[in-house]
C-alpha positions as protocol buffer text, in pm:
chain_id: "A"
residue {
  index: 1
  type: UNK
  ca { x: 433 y: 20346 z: -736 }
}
residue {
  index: 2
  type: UNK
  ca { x: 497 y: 20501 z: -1090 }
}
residue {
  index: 3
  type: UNK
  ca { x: 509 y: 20824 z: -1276 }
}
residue {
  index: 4
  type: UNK
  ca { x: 229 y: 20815 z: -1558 }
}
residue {
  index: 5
  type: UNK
  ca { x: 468 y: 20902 z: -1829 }
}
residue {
  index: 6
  type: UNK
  ca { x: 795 y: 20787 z: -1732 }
}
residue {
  index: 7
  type: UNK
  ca { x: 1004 y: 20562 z: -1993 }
}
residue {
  index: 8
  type: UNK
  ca { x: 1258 y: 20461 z: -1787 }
}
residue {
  index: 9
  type: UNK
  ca { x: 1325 y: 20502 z: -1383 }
}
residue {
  index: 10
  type: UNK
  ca { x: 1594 y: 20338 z: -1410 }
}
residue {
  index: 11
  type: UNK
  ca { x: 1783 y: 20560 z: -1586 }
}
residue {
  index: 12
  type: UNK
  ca { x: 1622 y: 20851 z: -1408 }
}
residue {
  index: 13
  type: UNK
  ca { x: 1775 y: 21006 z: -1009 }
}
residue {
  index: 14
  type: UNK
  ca { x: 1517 y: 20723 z: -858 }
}
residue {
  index: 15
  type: UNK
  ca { x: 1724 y: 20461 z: -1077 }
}
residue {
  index: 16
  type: UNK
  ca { x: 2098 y: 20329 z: -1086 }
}
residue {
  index: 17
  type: UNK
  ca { x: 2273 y: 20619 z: -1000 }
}
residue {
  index: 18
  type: UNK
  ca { x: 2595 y: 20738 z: -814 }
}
residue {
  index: 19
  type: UNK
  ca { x: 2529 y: 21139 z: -715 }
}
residue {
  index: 20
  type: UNK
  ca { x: 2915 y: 21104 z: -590 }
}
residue {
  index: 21
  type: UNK
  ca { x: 2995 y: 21116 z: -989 }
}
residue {
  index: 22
  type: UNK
  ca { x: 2747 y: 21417 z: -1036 }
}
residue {
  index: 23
  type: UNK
  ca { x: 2994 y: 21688 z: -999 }
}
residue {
  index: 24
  type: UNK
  ca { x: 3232 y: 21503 z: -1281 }
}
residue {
  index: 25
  type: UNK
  ca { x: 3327 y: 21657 z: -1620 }
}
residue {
  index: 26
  type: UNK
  ca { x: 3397 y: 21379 z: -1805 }
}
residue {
  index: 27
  type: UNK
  ca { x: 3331 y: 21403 z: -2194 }
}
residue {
  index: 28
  type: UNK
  ca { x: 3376 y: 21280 z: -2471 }
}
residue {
  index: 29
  type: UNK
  ca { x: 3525 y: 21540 z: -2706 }
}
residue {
  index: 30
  type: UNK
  ca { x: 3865 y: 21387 z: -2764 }
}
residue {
  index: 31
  type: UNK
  ca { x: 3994 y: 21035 z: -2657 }
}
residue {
  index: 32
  type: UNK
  ca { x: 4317 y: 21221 z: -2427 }
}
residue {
  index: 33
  type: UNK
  ca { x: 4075 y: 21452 z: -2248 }
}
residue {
  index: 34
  type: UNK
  ca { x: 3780 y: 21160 z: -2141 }
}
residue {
  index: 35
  type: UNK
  ca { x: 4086 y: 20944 z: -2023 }
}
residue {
  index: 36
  type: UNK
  ca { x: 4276 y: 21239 z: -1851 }
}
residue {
  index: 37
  type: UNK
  ca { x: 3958 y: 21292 z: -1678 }
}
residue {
  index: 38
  type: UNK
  ca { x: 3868 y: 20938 z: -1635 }
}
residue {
  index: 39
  type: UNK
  ca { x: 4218 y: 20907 z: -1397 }
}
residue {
  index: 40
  type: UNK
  ca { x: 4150 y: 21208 z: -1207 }
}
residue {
  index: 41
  type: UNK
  ca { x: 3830 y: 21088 z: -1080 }
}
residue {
  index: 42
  type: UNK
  ca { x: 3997 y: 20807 z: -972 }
}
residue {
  index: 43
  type: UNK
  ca { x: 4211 y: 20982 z: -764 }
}
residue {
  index: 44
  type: UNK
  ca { x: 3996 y: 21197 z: -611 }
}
residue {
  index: 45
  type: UNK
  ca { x: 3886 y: 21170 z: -237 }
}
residue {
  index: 46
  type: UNK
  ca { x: 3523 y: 21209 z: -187 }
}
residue {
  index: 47
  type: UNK
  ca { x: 3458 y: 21309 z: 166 }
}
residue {
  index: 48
  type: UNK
  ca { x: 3132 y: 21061 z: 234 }
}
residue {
  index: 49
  type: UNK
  ca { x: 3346 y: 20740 z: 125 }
}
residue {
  index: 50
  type: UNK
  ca { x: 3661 y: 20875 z: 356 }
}
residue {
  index: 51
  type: UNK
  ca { x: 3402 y: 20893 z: 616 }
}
residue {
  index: 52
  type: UNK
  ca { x: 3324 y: 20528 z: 600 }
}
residue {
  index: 53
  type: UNK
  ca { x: 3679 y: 20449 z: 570 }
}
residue {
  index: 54
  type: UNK
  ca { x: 3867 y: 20245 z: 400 }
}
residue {
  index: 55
  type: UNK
  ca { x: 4054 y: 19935 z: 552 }
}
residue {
  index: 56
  type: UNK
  ca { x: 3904 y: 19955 z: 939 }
}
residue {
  index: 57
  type: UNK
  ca { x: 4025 y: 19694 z: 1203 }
}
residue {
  index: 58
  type: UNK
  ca { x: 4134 y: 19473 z: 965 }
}
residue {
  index: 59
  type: UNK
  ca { x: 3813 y: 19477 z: 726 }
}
residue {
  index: 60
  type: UNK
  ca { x: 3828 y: 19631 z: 355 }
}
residue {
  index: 61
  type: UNK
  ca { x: 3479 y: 19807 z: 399 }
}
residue {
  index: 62
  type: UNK
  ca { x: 3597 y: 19975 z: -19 }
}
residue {
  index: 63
  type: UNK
  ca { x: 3841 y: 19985 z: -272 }
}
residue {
  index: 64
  type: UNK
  ca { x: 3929 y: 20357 z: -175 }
}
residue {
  index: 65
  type: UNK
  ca { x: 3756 y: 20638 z: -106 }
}
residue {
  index: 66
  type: UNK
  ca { x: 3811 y: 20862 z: -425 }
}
residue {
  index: 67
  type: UNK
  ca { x: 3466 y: 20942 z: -644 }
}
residue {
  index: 68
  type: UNK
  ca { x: 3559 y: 20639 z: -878 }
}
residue {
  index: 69
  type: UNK
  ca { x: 3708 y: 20361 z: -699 }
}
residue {
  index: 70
  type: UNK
  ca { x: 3789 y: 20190 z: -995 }
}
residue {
  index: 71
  type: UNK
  ca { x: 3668 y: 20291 z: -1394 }
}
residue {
  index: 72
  type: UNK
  ca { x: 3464 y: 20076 z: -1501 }
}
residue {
  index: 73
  type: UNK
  ca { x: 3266 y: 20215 z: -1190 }
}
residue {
  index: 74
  type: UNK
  ca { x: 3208 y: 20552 z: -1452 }
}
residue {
  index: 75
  type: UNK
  ca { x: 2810 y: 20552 z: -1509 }
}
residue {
  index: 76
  type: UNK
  ca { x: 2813 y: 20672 z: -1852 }
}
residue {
  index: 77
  type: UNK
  ca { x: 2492 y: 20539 z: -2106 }
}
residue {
  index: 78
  type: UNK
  ca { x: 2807 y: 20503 z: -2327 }
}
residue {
  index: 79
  type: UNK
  ca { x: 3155 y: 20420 z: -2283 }
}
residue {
  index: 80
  type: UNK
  ca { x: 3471 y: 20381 z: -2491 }
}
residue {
  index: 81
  type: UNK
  ca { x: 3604 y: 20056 z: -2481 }
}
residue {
  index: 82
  type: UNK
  ca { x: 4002 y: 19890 z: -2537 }
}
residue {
  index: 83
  type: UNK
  ca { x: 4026 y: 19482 z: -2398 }
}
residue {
  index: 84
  type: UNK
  ca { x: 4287 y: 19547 z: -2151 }
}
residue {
  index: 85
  type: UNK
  ca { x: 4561 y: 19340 z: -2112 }
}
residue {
  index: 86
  type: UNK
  ca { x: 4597 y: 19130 z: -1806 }
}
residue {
  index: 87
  type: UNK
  ca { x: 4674 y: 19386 z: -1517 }
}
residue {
  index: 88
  type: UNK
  ca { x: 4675 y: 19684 z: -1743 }
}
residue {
  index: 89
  type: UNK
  ca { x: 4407 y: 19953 z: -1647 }
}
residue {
  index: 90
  type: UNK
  ca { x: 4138 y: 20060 z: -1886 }
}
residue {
  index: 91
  type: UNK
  ca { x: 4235 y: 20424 z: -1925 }
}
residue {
  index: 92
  type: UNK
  ca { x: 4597 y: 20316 z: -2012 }
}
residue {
  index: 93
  type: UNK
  ca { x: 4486 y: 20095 z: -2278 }
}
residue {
  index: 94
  type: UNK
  ca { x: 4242 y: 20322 z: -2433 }
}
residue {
  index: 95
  type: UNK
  ca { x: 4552 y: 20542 z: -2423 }
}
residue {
  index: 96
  type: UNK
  ca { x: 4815 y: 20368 z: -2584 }
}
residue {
  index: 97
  type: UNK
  ca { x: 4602 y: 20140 z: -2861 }
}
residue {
  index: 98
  type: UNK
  ca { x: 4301 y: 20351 z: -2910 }
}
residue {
  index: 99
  type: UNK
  ca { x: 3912 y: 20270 z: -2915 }
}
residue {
  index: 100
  type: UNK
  ca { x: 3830 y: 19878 z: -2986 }
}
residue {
  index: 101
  type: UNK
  ca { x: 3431 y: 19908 z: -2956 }
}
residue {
  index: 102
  type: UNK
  ca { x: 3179 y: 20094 z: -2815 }
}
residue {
  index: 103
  type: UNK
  ca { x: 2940 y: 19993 z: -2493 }
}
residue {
  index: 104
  type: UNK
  ca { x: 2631 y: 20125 z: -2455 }
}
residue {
  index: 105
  type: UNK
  ca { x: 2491 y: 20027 z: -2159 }
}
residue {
  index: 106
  type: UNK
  ca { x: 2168 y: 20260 z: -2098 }
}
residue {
  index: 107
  type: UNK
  ca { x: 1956 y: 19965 z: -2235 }
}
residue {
  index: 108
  type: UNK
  ca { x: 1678 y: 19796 z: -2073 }
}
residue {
  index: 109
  type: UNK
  ca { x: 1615 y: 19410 z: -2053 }
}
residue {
  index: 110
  type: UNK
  ca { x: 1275 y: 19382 z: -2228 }
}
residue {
  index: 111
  type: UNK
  ca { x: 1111 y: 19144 z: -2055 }
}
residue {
  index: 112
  type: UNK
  ca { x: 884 y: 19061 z: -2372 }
}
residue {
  index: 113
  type: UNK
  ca { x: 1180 y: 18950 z: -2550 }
}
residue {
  index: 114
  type: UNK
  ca { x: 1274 y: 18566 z: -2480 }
}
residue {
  index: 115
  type: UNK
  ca { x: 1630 y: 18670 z: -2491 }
}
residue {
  index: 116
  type: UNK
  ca { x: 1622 y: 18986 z: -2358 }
}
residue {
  index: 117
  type: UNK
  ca { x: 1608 y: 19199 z: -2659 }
}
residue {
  index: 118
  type: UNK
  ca { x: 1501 y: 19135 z: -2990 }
}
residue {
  index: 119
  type: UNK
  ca { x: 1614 y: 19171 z: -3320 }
}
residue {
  index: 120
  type: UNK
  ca { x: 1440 y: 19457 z: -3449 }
}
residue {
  index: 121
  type: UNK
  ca { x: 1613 y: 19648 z: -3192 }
}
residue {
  index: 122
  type: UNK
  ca { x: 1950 y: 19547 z: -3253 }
}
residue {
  index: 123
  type: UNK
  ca { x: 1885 y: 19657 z: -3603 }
}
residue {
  index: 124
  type: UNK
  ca { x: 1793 y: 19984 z: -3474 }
}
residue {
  index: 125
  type: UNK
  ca { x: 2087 y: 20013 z: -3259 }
}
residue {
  index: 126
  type: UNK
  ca { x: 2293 y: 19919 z: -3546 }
}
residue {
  index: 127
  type: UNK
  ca { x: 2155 y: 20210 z: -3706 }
}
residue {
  index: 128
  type: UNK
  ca { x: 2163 y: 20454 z: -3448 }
}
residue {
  index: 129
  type: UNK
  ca { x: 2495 y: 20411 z: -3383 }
}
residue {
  index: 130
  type: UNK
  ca { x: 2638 y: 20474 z: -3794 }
}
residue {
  index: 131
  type: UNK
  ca { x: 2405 y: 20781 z: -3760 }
}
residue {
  index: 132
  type: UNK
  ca { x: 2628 y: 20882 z: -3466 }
}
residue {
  index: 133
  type: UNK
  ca { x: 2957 y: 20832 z: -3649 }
}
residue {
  index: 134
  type: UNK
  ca { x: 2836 y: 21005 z: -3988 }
}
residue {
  index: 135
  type: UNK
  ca { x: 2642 y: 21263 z: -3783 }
}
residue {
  index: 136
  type: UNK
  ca { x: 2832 y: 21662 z: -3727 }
}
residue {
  index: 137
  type: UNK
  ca { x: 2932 y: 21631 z: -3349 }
}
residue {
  index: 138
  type: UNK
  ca { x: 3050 y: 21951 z: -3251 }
}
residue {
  index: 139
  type: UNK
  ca { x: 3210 y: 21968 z: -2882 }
}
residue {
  index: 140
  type: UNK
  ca { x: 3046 y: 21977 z: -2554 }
}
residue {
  index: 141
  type: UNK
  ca { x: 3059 y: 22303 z: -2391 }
}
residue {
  index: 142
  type: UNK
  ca { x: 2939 y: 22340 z: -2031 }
}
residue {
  index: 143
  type: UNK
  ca { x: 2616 y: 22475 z: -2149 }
}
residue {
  index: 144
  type: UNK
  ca { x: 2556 y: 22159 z: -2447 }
}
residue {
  index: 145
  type: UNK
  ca { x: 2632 y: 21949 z: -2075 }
}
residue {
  index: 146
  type: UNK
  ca { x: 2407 y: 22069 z: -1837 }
}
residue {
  index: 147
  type: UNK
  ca { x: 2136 y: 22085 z: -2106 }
}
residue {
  index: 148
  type: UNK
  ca { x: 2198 y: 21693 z: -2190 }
}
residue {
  index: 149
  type: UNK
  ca { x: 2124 y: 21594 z: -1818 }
}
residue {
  index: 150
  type: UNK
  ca { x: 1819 y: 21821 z: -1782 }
}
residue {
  index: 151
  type: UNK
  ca { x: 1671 y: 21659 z: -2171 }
}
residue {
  index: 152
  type: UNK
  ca { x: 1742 y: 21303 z: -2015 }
}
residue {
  index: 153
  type: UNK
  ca { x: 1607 y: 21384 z: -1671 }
}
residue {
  index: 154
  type: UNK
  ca { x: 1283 y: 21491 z: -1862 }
}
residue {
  index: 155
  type: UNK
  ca { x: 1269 y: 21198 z: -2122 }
}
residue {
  index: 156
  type: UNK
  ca { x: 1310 y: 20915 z: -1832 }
}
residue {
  index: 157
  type: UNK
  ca { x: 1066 y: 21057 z: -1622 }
}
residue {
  index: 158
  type: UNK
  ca { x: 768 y: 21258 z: -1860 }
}
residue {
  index: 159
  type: UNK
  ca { x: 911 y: 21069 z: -2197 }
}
residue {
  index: 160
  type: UNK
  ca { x: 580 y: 20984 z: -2276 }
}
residue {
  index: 161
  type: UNK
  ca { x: 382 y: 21284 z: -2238 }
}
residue {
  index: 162
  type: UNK
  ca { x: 295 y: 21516 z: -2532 }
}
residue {
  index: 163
  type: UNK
  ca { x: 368 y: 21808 z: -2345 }
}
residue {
  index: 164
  type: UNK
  ca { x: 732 y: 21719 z: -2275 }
}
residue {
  index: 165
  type: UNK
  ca { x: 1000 y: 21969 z: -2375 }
}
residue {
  index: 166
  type: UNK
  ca { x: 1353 y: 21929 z: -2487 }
}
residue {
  index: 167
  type: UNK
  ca { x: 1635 y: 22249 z: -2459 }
}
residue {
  index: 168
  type: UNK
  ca { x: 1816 y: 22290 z: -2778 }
}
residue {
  index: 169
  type: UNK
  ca { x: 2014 y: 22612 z: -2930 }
}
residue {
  index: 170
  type: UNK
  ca { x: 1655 y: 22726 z: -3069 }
}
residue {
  index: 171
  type: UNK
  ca { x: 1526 y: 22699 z: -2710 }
}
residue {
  index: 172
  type: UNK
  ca { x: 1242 y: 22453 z: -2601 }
}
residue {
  index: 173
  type: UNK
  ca { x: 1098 y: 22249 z: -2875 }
}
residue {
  index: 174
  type: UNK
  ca { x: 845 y: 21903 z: -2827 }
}
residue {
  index: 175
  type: UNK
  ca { x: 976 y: 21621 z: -2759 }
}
residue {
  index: 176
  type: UNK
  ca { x: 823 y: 21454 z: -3053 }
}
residue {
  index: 177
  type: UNK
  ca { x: 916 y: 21700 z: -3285 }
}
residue {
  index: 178
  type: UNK
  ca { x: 1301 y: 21630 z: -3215 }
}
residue {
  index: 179
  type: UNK
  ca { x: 1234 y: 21250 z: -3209 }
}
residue {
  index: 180
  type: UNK
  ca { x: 1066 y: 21240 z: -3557 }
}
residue {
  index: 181
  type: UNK
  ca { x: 1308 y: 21487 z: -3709 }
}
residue {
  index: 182
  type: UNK
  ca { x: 1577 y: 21265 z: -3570 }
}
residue {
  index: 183
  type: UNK
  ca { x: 1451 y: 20907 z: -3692 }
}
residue {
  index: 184
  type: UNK
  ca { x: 1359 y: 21066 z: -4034 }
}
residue {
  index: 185
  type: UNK
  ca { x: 1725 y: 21124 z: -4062 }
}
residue {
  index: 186
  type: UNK
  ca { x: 1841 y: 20813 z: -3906 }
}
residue {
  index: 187
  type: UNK
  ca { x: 1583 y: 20616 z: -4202 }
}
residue {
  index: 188
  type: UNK
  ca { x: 1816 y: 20762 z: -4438 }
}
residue {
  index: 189
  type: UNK
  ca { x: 2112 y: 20570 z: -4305 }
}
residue {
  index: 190
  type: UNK
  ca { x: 1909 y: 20231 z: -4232 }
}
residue {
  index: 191
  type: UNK
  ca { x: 1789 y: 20252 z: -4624 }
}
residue {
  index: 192
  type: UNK
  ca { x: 2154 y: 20291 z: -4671 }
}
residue {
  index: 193
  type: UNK
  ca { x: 2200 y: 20023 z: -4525 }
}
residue {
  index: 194
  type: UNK
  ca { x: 1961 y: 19762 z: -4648 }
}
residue {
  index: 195
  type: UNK
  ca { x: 2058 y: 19851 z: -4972 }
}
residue {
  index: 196
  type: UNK
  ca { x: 2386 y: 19700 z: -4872 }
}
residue {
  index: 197
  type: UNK
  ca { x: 2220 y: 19410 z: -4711 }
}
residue {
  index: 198
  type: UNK
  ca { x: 1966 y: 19321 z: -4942 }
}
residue {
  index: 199
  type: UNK
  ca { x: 1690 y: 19380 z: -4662 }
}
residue {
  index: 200
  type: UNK
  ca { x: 1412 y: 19592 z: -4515 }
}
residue {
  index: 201
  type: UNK
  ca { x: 1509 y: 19532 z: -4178 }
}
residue {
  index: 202
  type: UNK
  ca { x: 1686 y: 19866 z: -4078 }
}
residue {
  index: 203
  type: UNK
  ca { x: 1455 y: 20058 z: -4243 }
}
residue {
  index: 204
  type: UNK
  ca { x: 1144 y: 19856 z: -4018 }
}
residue {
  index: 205
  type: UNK
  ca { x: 1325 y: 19876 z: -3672 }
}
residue {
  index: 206
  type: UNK
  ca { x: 1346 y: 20266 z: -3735 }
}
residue {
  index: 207
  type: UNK
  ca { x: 975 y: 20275 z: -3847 }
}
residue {
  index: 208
  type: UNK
  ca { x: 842 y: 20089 z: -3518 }
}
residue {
  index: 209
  type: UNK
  ca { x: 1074 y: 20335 z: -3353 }
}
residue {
  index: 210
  type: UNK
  ca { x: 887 y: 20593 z: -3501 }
}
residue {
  index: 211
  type: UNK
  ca { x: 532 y: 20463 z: -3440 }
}
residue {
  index: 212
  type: UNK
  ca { x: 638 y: 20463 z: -3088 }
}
residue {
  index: 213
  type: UNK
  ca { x: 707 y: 20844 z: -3083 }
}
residue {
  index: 214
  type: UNK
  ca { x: 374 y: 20917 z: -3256 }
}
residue {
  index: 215
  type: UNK
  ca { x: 201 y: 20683 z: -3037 }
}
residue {
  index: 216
  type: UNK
  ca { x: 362 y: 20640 z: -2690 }
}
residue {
  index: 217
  type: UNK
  ca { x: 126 y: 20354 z: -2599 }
}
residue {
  index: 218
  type: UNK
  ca { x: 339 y: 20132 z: -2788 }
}
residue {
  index: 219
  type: UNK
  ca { x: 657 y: 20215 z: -2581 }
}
residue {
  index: 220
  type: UNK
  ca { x: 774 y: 19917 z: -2383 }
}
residue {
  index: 221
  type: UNK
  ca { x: 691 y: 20127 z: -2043 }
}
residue {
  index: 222
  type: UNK
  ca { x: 327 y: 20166 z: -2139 }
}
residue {
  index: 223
  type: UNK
  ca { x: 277 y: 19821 z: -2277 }
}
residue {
  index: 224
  type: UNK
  ca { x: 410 y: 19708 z: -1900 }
}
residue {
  index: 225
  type: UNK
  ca { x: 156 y: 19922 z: -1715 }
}
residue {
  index: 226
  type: UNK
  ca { x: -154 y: 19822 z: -1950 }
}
residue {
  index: 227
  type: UNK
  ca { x: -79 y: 19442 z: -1878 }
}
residue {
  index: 228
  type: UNK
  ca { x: -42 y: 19544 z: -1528 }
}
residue {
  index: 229
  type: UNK
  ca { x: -353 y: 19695 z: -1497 }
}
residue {
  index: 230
  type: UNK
  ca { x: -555 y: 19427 z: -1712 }
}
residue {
  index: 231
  type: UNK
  ca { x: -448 y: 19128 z: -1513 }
}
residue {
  index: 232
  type: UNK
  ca { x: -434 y: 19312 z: -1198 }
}
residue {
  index: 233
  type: UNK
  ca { x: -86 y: 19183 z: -1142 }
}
residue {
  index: 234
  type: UNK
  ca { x: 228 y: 19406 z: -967 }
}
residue {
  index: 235
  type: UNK
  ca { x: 550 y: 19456 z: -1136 }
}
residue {
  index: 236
  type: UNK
  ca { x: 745 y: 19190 z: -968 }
}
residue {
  index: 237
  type: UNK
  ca { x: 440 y: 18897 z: -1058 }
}
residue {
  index: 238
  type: UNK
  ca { x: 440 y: 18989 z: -1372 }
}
residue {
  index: 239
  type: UNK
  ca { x: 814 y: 19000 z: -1470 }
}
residue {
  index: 240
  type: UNK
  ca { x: 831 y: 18642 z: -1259 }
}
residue {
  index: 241
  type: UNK
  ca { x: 570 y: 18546 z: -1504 }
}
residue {
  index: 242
  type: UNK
  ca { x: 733 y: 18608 z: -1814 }
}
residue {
  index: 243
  type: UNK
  ca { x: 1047 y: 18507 z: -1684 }
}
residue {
  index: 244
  type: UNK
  ca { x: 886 y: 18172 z: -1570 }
}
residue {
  index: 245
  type: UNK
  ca { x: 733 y: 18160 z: -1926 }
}
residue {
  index: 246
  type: UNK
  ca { x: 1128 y: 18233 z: -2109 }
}
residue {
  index: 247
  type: UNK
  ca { x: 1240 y: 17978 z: -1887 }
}
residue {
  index: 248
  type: UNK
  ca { x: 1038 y: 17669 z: -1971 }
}
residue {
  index: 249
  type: UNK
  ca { x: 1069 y: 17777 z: -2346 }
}
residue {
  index: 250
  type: UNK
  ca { x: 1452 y: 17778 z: -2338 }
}
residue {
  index: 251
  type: UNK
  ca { x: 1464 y: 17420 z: -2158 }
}
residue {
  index: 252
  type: UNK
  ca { x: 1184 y: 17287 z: -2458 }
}
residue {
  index: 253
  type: UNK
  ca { x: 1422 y: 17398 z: -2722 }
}
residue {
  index: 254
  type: UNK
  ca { x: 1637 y: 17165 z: -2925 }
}
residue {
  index: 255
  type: UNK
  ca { x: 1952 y: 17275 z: -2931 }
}
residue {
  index: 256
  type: UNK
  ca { x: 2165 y: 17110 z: -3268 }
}
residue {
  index: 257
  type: UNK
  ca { x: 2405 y: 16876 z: -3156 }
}
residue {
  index: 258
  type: UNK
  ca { x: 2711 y: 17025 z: -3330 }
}
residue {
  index: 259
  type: UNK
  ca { x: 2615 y: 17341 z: -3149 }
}
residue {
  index: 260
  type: UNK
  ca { x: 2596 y: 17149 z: -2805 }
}
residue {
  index: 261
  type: UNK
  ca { x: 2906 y: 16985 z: -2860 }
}
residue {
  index: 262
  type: UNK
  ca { x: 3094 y: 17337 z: -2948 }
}
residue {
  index: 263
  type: UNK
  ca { x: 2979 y: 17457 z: -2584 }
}
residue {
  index: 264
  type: UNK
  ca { x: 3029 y: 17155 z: -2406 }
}
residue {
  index: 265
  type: UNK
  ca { x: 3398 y: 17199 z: -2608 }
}
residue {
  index: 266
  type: UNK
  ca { x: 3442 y: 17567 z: -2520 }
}
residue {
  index: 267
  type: UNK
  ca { x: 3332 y: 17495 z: -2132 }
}
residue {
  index: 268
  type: UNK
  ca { x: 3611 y: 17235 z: -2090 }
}
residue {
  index: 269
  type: UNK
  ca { x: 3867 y: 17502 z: -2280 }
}
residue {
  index: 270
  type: UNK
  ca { x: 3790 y: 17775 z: -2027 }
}
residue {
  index: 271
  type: UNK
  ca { x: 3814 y: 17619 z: -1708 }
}
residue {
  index: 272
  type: UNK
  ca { x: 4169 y: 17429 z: -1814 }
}
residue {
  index: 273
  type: UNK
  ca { x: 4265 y: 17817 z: -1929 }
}
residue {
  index: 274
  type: UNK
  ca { x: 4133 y: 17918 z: -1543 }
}
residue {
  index: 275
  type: UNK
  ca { x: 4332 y: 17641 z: -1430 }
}
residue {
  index: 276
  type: UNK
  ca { x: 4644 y: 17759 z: -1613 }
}
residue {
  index: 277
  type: UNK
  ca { x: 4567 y: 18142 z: -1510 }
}
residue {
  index: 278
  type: UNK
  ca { x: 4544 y: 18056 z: -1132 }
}
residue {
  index: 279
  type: UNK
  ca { x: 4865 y: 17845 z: -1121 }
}
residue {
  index: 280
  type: UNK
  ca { x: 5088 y: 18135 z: -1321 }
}
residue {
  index: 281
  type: UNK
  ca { x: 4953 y: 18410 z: -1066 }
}
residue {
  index: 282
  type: UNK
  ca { x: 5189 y: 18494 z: -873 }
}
residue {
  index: 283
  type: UNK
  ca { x: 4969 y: 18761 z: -648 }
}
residue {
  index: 284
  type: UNK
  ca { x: 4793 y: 18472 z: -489 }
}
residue {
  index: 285
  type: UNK
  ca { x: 5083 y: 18549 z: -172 }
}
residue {
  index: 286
  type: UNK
  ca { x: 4969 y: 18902 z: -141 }
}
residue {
  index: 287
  type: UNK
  ca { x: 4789 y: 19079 z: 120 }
}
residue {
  index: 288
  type: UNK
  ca { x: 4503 y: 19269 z: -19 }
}
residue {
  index: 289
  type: UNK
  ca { x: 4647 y: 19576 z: 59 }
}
residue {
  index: 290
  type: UNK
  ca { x: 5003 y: 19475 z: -148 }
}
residue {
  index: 291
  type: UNK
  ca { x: 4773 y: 19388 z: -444 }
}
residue {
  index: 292
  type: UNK
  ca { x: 4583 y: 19669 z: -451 }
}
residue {
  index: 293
  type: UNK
  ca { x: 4892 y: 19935 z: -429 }
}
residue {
  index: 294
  type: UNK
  ca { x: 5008 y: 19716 z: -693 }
}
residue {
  index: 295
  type: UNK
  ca { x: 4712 y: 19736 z: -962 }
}
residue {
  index: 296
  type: UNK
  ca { x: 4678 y: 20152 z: -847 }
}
residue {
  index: 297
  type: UNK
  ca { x: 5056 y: 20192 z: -900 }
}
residue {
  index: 298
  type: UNK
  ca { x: 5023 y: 20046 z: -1294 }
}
């Protein structure tokens, strides 16, 4: 079960998604209005979730029953980021101390990579996201909106096919067209950037990106489905394979002692700081219910 030139499901309606967030206009065109926002959702009911209820005969069956329970339940590829302070909600520390960092979080374990990901593509990442901050960003009008969810919707689920169109202000251009005129730009800022370094390695994660585009046979999606088809294997025996195959490589490694030590150091640290949380907290009395019209009250 799989569409022929689909990149990513998982990012696609058939994937991890919440429709309850759907009818939400959150953006990110100034740091007051995406947090503004943010705390509405949160306190908006959503009719199916009131439906199920929320504390019933003595069981929690959810948090609440607004769209977003909580914030960190927003589904965004990327998110603005503060650490919060113990207690303190996310929205209120964006708020008062600004952006820390940036998550993006519409990435993909790839399950060639013994880690997870590889290098080459946190070079391009590192890349993609200085293009970002150097790039013109005008703001998001309803329009630029619904025409970013329709362009994803296509790339997840026809991303591979030559045929694919995106919507832009000129109308509907290829997919690979927009793709190479955007990486051609981005190799600008990777060269940039190994001329800093002293390296070609921006410069080579945005080319593979690249030969990806111009060949889609390459992309991680199509890679899966030839090895697929060539052993005969399904999805699930071949990602237990590779996993399997990670596995035994990570418990072969030699690990440097001084390393080892550090951990074993860092372990004992963090459960004596656990130890030290758990004794100070003085909401280990509280009913459920107290705690939670605490943390919502804050």
């Amino acid at each position: 079960m799989y569409l022929p030139h689909a990149t990513s499901l998982r990012m696609s309606d058939l994937g991890y998604q919440n429709n309850a967030q759907d009818g939400l206009d959150i953006r990110y065109n100034d740091l007051e209005s995406y947090t503004r926002s943010l705390i509405s959702a949160t306190e908006t009911p959503y009719g199916p979730y009131e439906e199920i209820g929320v504390e019933v005969d003595g069981e929690w069956r959810q948090l609440n029953a607004n769209i977003i329970q909580i914030e960190n339940e927003y589904y965004a590829p990327v998110r603005p980021k503060r650490v919060a302070n113990s207690g303190e909600k996310p929205s209120r520390a964006l708020l008062d101390r600004g952006v820390e960092y940036i998550e993006i979080r519409a990435l993909d374990l790839d399950p060639y990579a013994y880690s997870g990901i590889d290098a080459r593509t946190v070079y391009f990442l590192d890349v993609f996201t200085v293009f970002c901050l150097l790039e013109d960003s005008p703001p998001v009008t309803d329009e630029d909106q619904a025409r970013f969810t329709m362009n994803q919707a296509r790339v997840v689920k026809s991303g591979r096919s030559a045929s694919t169109l995106i919507e832009t202000d000129a109308g509907s251009t290829p997919l690979v067209d927009i793709a190479k005129t955007l990486l051609e730009k981005m190799r600008d800022v990777a060269q940039l950037m190994d001329d800093d370094a002293g390296i070609d390695a921006h410069t080579e994660a945005v080319d593979q990106q690249l030969a990806k585009v111009l060949d889609p046979e390459k992309t991680p999606a199509a890679r899966m489905l030839s090895d697929m088809a060539q052993r005969s294997e399904r999805f699930s025996d071949i990602a237990l394979r590779m996993s399997n195959e990670h596995r035994e490589r990570g418990i072969a490694a030699d690990i440097d002692p001084s390393r080892l030590a550090l951990f074993t150091k860092q372990v004992e640290e963090s459960l004596a700081l656990q130890q030290q949380l758990e004794a100070a907290d003085d909401s280990a009395d509280l009913a459920f219910g107290d705690y939670l019209s605490a943390y919502f009250a804050r």
